[in-house]
Amino acid sequence: EFASDSESISIFKKNYLSEFGNTDGFIYKEVSEGRFPGGIEFYLPLFFHETNTLLDYLDTQAIIVYQKGFIEATQLHNDELLDRFEHCKLSLQRLPLPINKVFLNVEELFKLLQDKKKIQTQAPKSNKKESLNFSTALLPPLKIQSQTKNPLKKLIKFVENFEGRVLIVCESQGRQSVLTDLLSSYQLSAVNCDHWIDFLEQKEKLCITNASLSEGILCDQFAIITENNLFGKDVVKQQRRRRAKHKDFDEAIKSLIEIQLGDPIVHEQYGVGRYLGLKSRSFDDNQQDFLSLEYANGAILLVPITSLNLISRYSGANIDHAPLHKLGSQQWAKAKKRAAEALYDVAAELLEIYAK
């Protein structure tokens, strides 16, 4: 990050002239006029008298933890930067800074790291004398089976038979609330905890929290289960895509297990319908699963599982009497338009009130 005030721009202009010997470049003109085009981060050093690295801010006793393969990945990244730099040198309007002024090269990085205490983590067991092998294992299959009579059977059996404690990690606070309700409907009571230390201080066998964690793990005394373990990676990816598009993402449908037969749902393009279950169809010898949705006048819409991100919960007051929209009409489009206009009117009134 860098400041975009007049002082920083003045420093940039001085450094740019010193580095390139002219002021003809596109980047120079844009920054001089207070605009910061894409790729400006590659000129970041020009906004400062001097720059430092992350390692300059670490305590002398800091321990560096890295995964096996870090050295190879760093070298690969360095090679890609060099290729990109050679390509960018051909641009007369966007001359790049010398690469060593923007990035540390591999030799410089490992020279700074050589005096630091380091820990390397890896999945395979190590036979080296200085290694410490933890007693961990992969979790058994726990994926929720939405088309069975007891979708949570595997999870329930694991929790009942596992002698240690279990922590379920959700991707967000909203997801934590939704999953807690789901577990409760199958007589699994999960206690909320704020973080890892809170979990360790709890005594309940099953706890639930939210954090950025993609894979679970099984140890002797505890097990950590993530949404990937419960819903599968494809469904979780759809959740993330939907979060980028909708502010009410945490209330959106994230898995088929959360949709009950007859539930009203909302399709982004077609409006309110009722869920009738899963249907399988074969196309070119490939079987695909679809959500079957009923609309007004008995019309049926089949939505591919891969488009689950287009489905969200119906949030009306009475789900038993949810109004079904008519396929092929402008009913849903008009309803969305009216809602948008009403929202605009409310915003206009608020602005008028604040103006007074």
Short mmCIF file of C-alpha atoms in Angstrom, two decimals:
data_model
loop_
_atom_site.label_atom_id
_atom_site.label_comp_id
_atom_site.label_asym_id
_atom_site.label_seq_id
_atom_site.Cartn_x
_atom_site.Cartn_y
_atom_site.Cartn_z
CA GLU A 1 0.00 0.00 0.00
CA PHE A 2 1.05 3.60 -0.49
CA ALA A 3 -0.38 7.03 0.21
CA SER A 4 -1.93 8.90 -2.71
CA ASP A 5 -1.49 12.41 -1.33
CA SER A 6 0.46 15.22 -2.99
CA GLU A 7 3.62 14.44 -1.00
CA SER A 8 3.70 10.82 -2.16
CA ILE A 9 3.06 11.85 -5.76
CA SER A 10 5.91 14.37 -5.52
CA ILE A 11 8.25 11.62 -4.25
CA PHE A 12 7.09 9.35 -7.07
CA LYS A 13 7.80 11.95 -9.75
CA LYS A 14 11.28 12.63 -8.39
CA ASN A 15 12.13 8.91 -8.14
CA TYR A 16 10.68 8.15 -11.58
CA LEU A 17 12.82 10.83 -13.23
CA SER A 18 15.89 9.57 -11.39
CA GLU A 19 15.21 5.97 -12.41
CA PHE A 20 14.19 6.39 -16.05
CA GLY A 21 15.71 9.75 -16.95
CA ASN A 22 12.51 11.08 -18.55
CA THR A 23 8.87 11.88 -17.80
CA ASP A 24 7.30 10.62 -21.02
CA GLY A 25 5.82 7.36 -19.78
CA PHE A 26 2.14 6.59 -19.37
CA ILE A 27 2.54 5.71 -15.69
CA TYR A 28 4.26 9.03 -14.93
CA LYS A 29 1.49 11.05 -16.59
CA GLU A 30 -1.30 9.12 -14.88
CA VAL A 31 0.18 9.42 -11.38
CA SER A 32 1.01 13.10 -11.93
CA GLU A 33 -2.70 13.73 -12.54
CA GLY A 34 -3.74 11.75 -9.45
CA ARG A 35 -4.76 8.56 -11.25
CA PHE A 36 -3.41 5.13 -10.36
CA PRO A 37 -3.81 2.63 -13.22
CA GLY A 38 -3.75 -1.14 -12.96
CA GLY A 39 -0.27 -2.48 -12.29
CA ILE A 40 0.78 0.56 -10.24
CA GLU A 41 1.84 -1.84 -7.45
CA PHE A 42 4.90 -2.73 -9.55
CA TYR A 43 6.05 0.89 -9.13
CA LEU A 44 5.42 0.97 -5.37
CA PRO A 45 9.07 1.69 -4.38
CA LEU A 46 8.90 4.99 -6.26
CA PHE A 47 6.39 6.34 -3.73
CA PHE A 48 8.92 6.04 -0.88
CA HIS A 49 12.41 7.21 -0.03
CA GLU A 50 13.20 3.62 0.92
CA THR A 51 11.36 0.32 1.37
CA ASN A 52 11.72 -2.68 3.67
CA THR A 53 10.73 -6.34 3.55
CA LEU A 54 8.43 -8.24 5.88
CA LEU A 55 11.47 -9.89 7.45
CA ASP A 56 12.75 -6.48 8.62
CA TYR A 57 9.74 -6.25 10.94
CA LEU A 58 10.09 -9.69 12.53
CA ASP A 59 11.56 -10.15 15.97
CA THR A 60 15.04 -11.67 16.04
CA GLN A 61 13.61 -14.68 17.89
CA ALA A 62 10.76 -15.20 15.40
CA ILE A 63 10.29 -18.74 14.09
CA ILE A 64 9.57 -19.16 10.38
CA VAL A 65 7.12 -21.98 9.60
CA TYR A 66 6.87 -23.14 6.00
CA GLN A 67 5.54 -26.10 4.06
CA LYS A 68 7.66 -28.64 2.24
CA GLY A 69 8.06 -27.50 -1.35
CA PHE A 70 8.43 -23.84 -0.39
CA ILE A 71 11.94 -23.61 -1.86
CA GLU A 72 10.87 -25.11 -5.19
CA ALA A 73 7.75 -22.91 -5.33
CA THR A 74 9.83 -19.81 -4.61
CA GLN A 75 12.26 -20.65 -7.41
CA LEU A 76 9.38 -21.23 -9.83
CA HIS A 77 7.83 -17.89 -8.87
CA ASN A 78 11.17 -16.17 -9.35
CA ASP A 79 11.53 -17.67 -12.85
CA GLU A 80 8.03 -16.48 -13.78
CA LEU A 81 8.86 -12.95 -12.60
CA LEU A 82 12.01 -12.91 -14.73
CA ASP A 83 10.03 -14.01 -17.80
CA ARG A 84 7.41 -11.34 -17.15
CA PHE A 85 10.11 -8.70 -16.70
CA GLU A 86 11.75 -9.57 -20.04
CA HIS A 87 8.36 -9.25 -21.73
CA CYS A 88 7.55 -5.92 -20.05
CA LYS A 89 10.87 -4.41 -21.12
CA LEU A 90 9.47 -4.29 -24.67
CA SER A 91 6.83 -1.71 -23.63
CA LEU A 92 7.89 1.88 -24.27
CA GLN A 93 4.94 3.36 -22.35
CA ARG A 94 5.22 1.14 -19.25
CA LEU A 95 8.91 0.59 -18.71
CA PRO A 96 9.29 -1.71 -15.68
CA LEU A 97 11.47 -1.01 -12.70
CA PRO A 98 14.52 -3.26 -12.35
CA ILE A 99 13.13 -6.45 -10.86
CA ASN A 100 15.47 -6.36 -7.84
CA LYS A 101 13.89 -3.04 -6.79
CA VAL A 102 10.43 -4.58 -6.60
CA PHE A 103 11.06 -8.18 -5.48
CA LEU A 104 13.62 -10.09 -3.47
CA ASN A 105 15.39 -12.70 -5.56
CA VAL A 106 15.75 -16.25 -4.28
CA GLU A 107 19.31 -15.78 -3.06
CA GLU A 108 18.46 -12.62 -1.10
CA LEU A 109 15.40 -14.23 0.48
CA PHE A 110 17.21 -17.31 1.76
CA LYS A 111 20.15 -15.23 2.94
CA LEU A 112 17.73 -13.27 5.15
CA LEU A 113 16.19 -16.53 6.36
CA GLN A 114 19.37 -18.42 7.09
CA ASP A 115 19.83 -17.03 10.61
CA LYS A 116 16.18 -17.51 11.54
CA LYS A 117 14.80 -20.52 13.38
CA LYS A 118 12.69 -22.51 10.93
CA ILE A 119 10.12 -25.28 11.06
CA GLN A 120 9.14 -27.25 7.95
CA THR A 121 5.74 -28.97 7.88
CA GLN A 122 4.87 -31.84 5.57
CA ALA A 123 2.25 -34.54 5.20
CA PRO A 124 4.47 -37.66 4.81
CA LYS A 125 6.21 -39.17 7.83
CA SER A 126 9.84 -38.11 8.17
CA ASN A 127 12.66 -40.34 9.43
CA LYS A 128 15.11 -37.50 10.05
CA LYS A 129 16.54 -37.32 13.57
CA GLU A 130 15.43 -33.71 14.09
CA SER A 131 11.88 -34.45 12.89
CA LEU A 132 8.78 -34.69 15.07
CA ASN A 133 6.00 -36.87 13.72
CA PHE A 134 2.53 -36.06 15.04
CA SER A 135 -0.04 -38.78 15.50
CA THR A 136 -2.52 -37.56 12.89
CA ALA A 137 -4.64 -39.22 10.23
CA LEU A 138 -7.15 -38.40 7.54
CA LEU A 139 -10.79 -38.20 8.56
CA PRO A 140 -13.07 -41.04 7.49
CA PRO A 141 -15.76 -40.22 4.85
CA LEU A 142 -18.23 -37.86 6.54
CA LYS A 143 -19.95 -36.26 3.55
CA ILE A 144 -23.64 -35.60 4.08
CA GLN A 145 -25.72 -37.85 1.81
CA SER A 146 -28.70 -35.71 0.86
CA GLN A 147 -30.62 -38.47 -0.92
CA THR A 148 -30.67 -40.96 1.99
CA LYS A 149 -33.15 -41.31 4.85
CA ASN A 150 -30.52 -40.21 7.36
CA PRO A 151 -28.23 -37.74 5.52
CA LEU A 152 -26.03 -37.18 8.62
CA LYS A 153 -25.60 -40.87 9.44
CA LYS A 154 -21.82 -40.93 8.87
CA LEU A 155 -21.25 -37.80 10.95
CA ILE A 156 -23.50 -38.97 13.78
CA LYS A 157 -21.78 -42.37 13.91
CA PHE A 158 -18.33 -40.75 13.95
CA VAL A 159 -19.20 -38.33 16.77
CA GLU A 160 -20.75 -41.14 18.84
CA ASN A 161 -17.83 -43.55 18.41
CA PHE A 162 -14.91 -41.12 18.55
CA GLU A 163 -13.43 -40.97 22.05
CA GLY A 164 -12.01 -37.46 21.69
CA ARG A 165 -13.64 -34.09 21.13
CA VAL A 166 -14.90 -32.76 17.79
CA LEU A 167 -14.70 -29.25 16.34
CA ILE A 168 -16.67 -28.35 13.21
CA VAL A 169 -15.27 -25.32 11.35
CA CYS A 170 -17.59 -23.28 9.11
CA GLU A 171 -16.63 -20.65 6.58
CA SER A 172 -18.63 -17.80 8.14
CA GLN A 173 -20.74 -16.85 11.13
CA GLY A 174 -23.92 -17.20 9.09
CA ARG A 175 -22.93 -20.67 7.92
CA GLN A 176 -22.18 -21.58 11.52
CA SER A 177 -25.72 -20.63 12.50
CA VAL A 178 -27.27 -22.55 9.59
CA LEU A 179 -25.21 -25.68 10.27
CA THR A 180 -25.93 -25.53 14.01
CA ASP A 181 -29.66 -25.60 13.24
CA LEU A 182 -29.16 -28.48 10.81
CA LEU A 183 -27.25 -30.52 13.39
CA SER A 184 -29.89 -29.77 16.01
CA SER A 185 -32.62 -31.15 13.75
CA TYR A 186 -30.77 -34.49 13.86
CA GLN A 187 -30.28 -34.42 17.66
CA LEU A 188 -26.66 -33.27 17.46
CA SER A 189 -26.06 -30.42 19.89
CA ALA A 190 -23.01 -28.35 18.95
CA VAL A 191 -21.70 -25.67 21.34
CA ASN A 192 -20.49 -22.43 19.77
CA CYS A 193 -16.91 -21.40 20.45
CA ASP A 194 -15.09 -18.25 19.34
CA HIS A 195 -11.65 -19.60 18.50
CA TRP A 196 -9.18 -22.46 19.03
CA ILE A 197 -8.28 -21.54 22.61
CA ASP A 198 -11.97 -21.29 23.46
CA PHE A 199 -12.45 -24.82 22.08
CA LEU A 200 -9.60 -26.17 24.22
CA GLU A 201 -11.14 -24.60 27.33
CA GLN A 202 -14.57 -26.08 26.60
CA LYS A 203 -15.58 -29.48 27.95
CA GLU A 204 -18.43 -30.35 25.57
CA LYS A 205 -17.67 -33.11 23.08
CA LEU A 206 -19.03 -31.37 19.97
CA CYS A 207 -18.24 -27.70 19.26
CA ILE A 208 -18.66 -25.47 16.22
CA THR A 209 -16.91 -22.27 15.12
CA ASN A 210 -16.05 -20.30 11.98
CA ALA A 211 -12.59 -19.75 10.51
CA SER A 212 -10.65 -19.94 7.26
CA LEU A 213 -9.84 -23.65 7.08
CA SER A 214 -10.29 -25.92 4.09
CA GLU A 215 -9.30 -29.39 5.34
CA GLY A 216 -9.93 -31.24 8.57
CA ILE A 217 -7.68 -33.56 10.56
CA LEU A 218 -7.96 -36.50 12.94
CA CYS A 219 -5.81 -36.71 16.08
CA ASP A 220 -5.92 -38.92 19.16
CA GLN A 221 -7.66 -36.39 21.37
CA PHE A 222 -9.62 -34.27 18.91
CA ALA A 223 -10.96 -34.14 15.36
CA ILE A 224 -11.42 -31.02 13.21
CA ILE A 225 -14.12 -31.23 10.53
CA THR A 226 -14.56 -28.58 7.82
CA GLU A 227 -17.34 -27.85 5.35
CA ASN A 228 -15.28 -29.54 2.64
CA ASN A 229 -15.53 -32.75 4.67
CA LEU A 230 -19.29 -32.41 5.12
CA PHE A 231 -20.52 -30.94 1.83
CA GLY A 232 -17.73 -31.60 -0.68
CA LYS A 233 -15.39 -29.12 -2.33
CA ASP A 234 -17.68 -28.38 -5.30
CA VAL A 235 -20.54 -27.15 -3.11
CA VAL A 236 -18.18 -25.04 -0.98
CA LYS A 237 -16.76 -23.41 -4.13
CA GLN A 238 -20.30 -22.51 -5.18
CA GLN A 239 -20.83 -20.94 -1.76
CA ARG A 240 -17.79 -18.70 -2.28
CA ARG A 241 -18.92 -17.63 -5.74
CA ARG A 242 -22.33 -16.76 -4.34
CA ARG A 243 -20.78 -14.76 -1.49
CA ALA A 244 -19.11 -12.54 -4.10
CA LYS A 245 -22.51 -11.83 -5.70
CA HIS A 246 -24.93 -11.60 -2.77
CA LYS A 247 -24.82 -9.76 0.52
CA ASP A 248 -27.27 -12.25 2.04
CA PHE A 249 -25.01 -15.16 1.14
CA ASP A 250 -25.08 -16.70 4.60
CA GLU A 251 -28.82 -17.28 4.24
CA ALA A 252 -28.51 -18.78 0.76
CA ILE A 253 -28.87 -22.49 0.19
CA LYS A 254 -25.46 -24.12 0.43
CA SER A 255 -26.29 -27.79 0.09
CA LEU A 256 -29.17 -29.98 -0.96
CA ILE A 257 -29.40 -31.29 2.59
CA GLU A 258 -30.75 -27.90 3.65
CA ILE A 259 -33.67 -28.04 1.19
CA GLN A 260 -36.70 -30.00 2.27
CA LEU A 261 -39.31 -31.36 -0.14
CA GLY A 262 -41.99 -28.74 -0.71
CA ASP A 263 -39.86 -25.85 0.49
CA PRO A 264 -40.32 -22.59 -1.44
CA ILE A 265 -37.10 -21.37 -3.00
CA VAL A 266 -36.10 -18.43 -5.17
CA HIS A 267 -34.35 -18.80 -8.52
CA GLU A 268 -32.45 -15.67 -9.57
CA GLN A 269 -33.97 -15.69 -13.06
CA TYR A 270 -37.38 -17.33 -12.62
CA GLY A 271 -38.57 -16.34 -9.14
CA VAL A 272 -40.38 -18.36 -6.46
CA GLY A 273 -41.01 -22.08 -6.95
CA ARG A 274 -41.26 -25.22 -4.79
CA TYR A 275 -38.59 -27.90 -4.46
CA LEU A 276 -39.80 -31.34 -5.61
CA GLY A 277 -36.57 -33.27 -5.17
CA LEU A 278 -33.69 -34.49 -7.31
CA LYS A 279 -34.10 -35.87 -10.81
CA SER A 280 -31.48 -37.64 -12.92
CA ARG A 281 -31.24 -37.29 -16.68
CA SER A 282 -28.78 -38.77 -19.17
CA PHE A 283 -27.28 -36.73 -21.97
CA ASP A 284 -24.74 -38.30 -24.34
CA ASP A 285 -24.35 -41.23 -21.94
CA ASN A 286 -23.49 -38.84 -19.09
CA GLN A 287 -25.88 -38.83 -16.14
CA GLN A 288 -26.59 -35.45 -14.56
CA ASP A 289 -28.56 -34.49 -11.44
CA PHE A 290 -31.10 -31.67 -11.42
CA LEU A 291 -33.23 -29.91 -8.84
CA SER A 292 -36.88 -30.22 -9.83
CA LEU A 293 -38.80 -27.00 -9.11
CA GLU A 294 -42.55 -26.52 -9.50
CA TYR A 295 -43.90 -23.13 -10.59
CA ALA A 296 -47.40 -21.73 -11.16
CA ASN A 297 -49.86 -23.90 -13.14
CA GLY A 298 -47.75 -26.98 -12.44
CA ALA A 299 -44.87 -25.92 -14.67
CA ILE A 300 -41.60 -27.77 -13.90
CA LEU A 301 -38.10 -26.30 -14.10
CA LEU A 302 -35.02 -28.54 -13.90
CA VAL A 303 -31.97 -26.75 -12.47
CA PRO A 304 -28.54 -28.45 -12.87
CA ILE A 305 -26.71 -29.15 -9.61
CA THR A 306 -23.85 -27.09 -11.03
CA SER A 307 -26.17 -24.05 -10.96
CA LEU A 308 -27.06 -24.42 -7.28
CA ASN A 309 -25.53 -20.98 -6.75
CA LEU A 310 -28.61 -19.49 -8.50
CA ILE A 311 -30.89 -20.81 -5.75
CA SER A 312 -31.58 -19.01 -2.47
CA ARG A 313 -34.00 -19.32 0.43
CA TYR A 314 -37.51 -17.87 0.29
CA SER A 315 -37.62 -15.29 3.07
CA GLY A 316 -41.35 -14.48 3.07
CA ALA A 317 -43.45 -14.54 6.22
CA ASN A 318 -45.53 -17.64 5.39
CA ILE A 319 -43.66 -20.35 3.53
CA ASP A 320 -46.79 -22.54 3.25
CA HIS A 321 -48.53 -19.90 1.15
CA ALA A 322 -45.56 -18.64 -0.84
CA PRO A 323 -46.80 -17.24 -4.19
CA LEU A 324 -45.42 -19.29 -7.09
CA HIS A 325 -44.34 -17.30 -10.14
CA LYS A 326 -45.37 -18.15 -13.69
CA LEU A 327 -42.64 -19.36 -16.02
CA GLY A 328 -42.37 -17.50 -19.33
CA SER A 329 -43.97 -14.34 -17.95
CA GLN A 330 -42.60 -10.99 -16.78
CA GLN A 331 -44.08 -11.50 -13.30
CA TRP A 332 -40.75 -12.06 -11.55
CA ALA A 333 -38.96 -9.31 -13.46
CA LYS A 334 -41.73 -6.85 -12.55
CA ALA A 335 -41.59 -7.91 -8.88
CA LYS A 336 -37.83 -7.30 -8.76
CA LYS A 337 -38.29 -3.95 -10.48
CA ARG A 338 -40.96 -2.87 -7.97
CA ALA A 339 -38.70 -3.90 -5.08
CA ALA A 340 -35.79 -1.94 -6.53
CA GLU A 341 -37.98 1.14 -7.04
CA ALA A 342 -39.32 0.90 -3.49
CA LEU A 343 -35.77 0.66 -2.17
CA TYR A 344 -34.79 3.69 -4.23
CA ASP A 345 -37.74 5.68 -2.82
CA VAL A 346 -36.74 4.81 0.75
CA ALA A 347 -33.14 5.83 0.06
CA ALA A 348 -34.32 9.13 -1.46
CA GLU A 349 -36.47 9.86 1.60
CA LEU A 350 -33.56 9.12 3.94
CA LEU A 351 -31.29 11.44 1.97
CA GLU A 352 -33.92 14.17 2.16
CA ILE A 353 -34.27 13.71 5.92
CA TYR A 354 -30.50 13.83 6.45
CA ALA A 355 -30.26 16.92 4.23
CA LYS A 356 -32.58 18.75 6.60
#
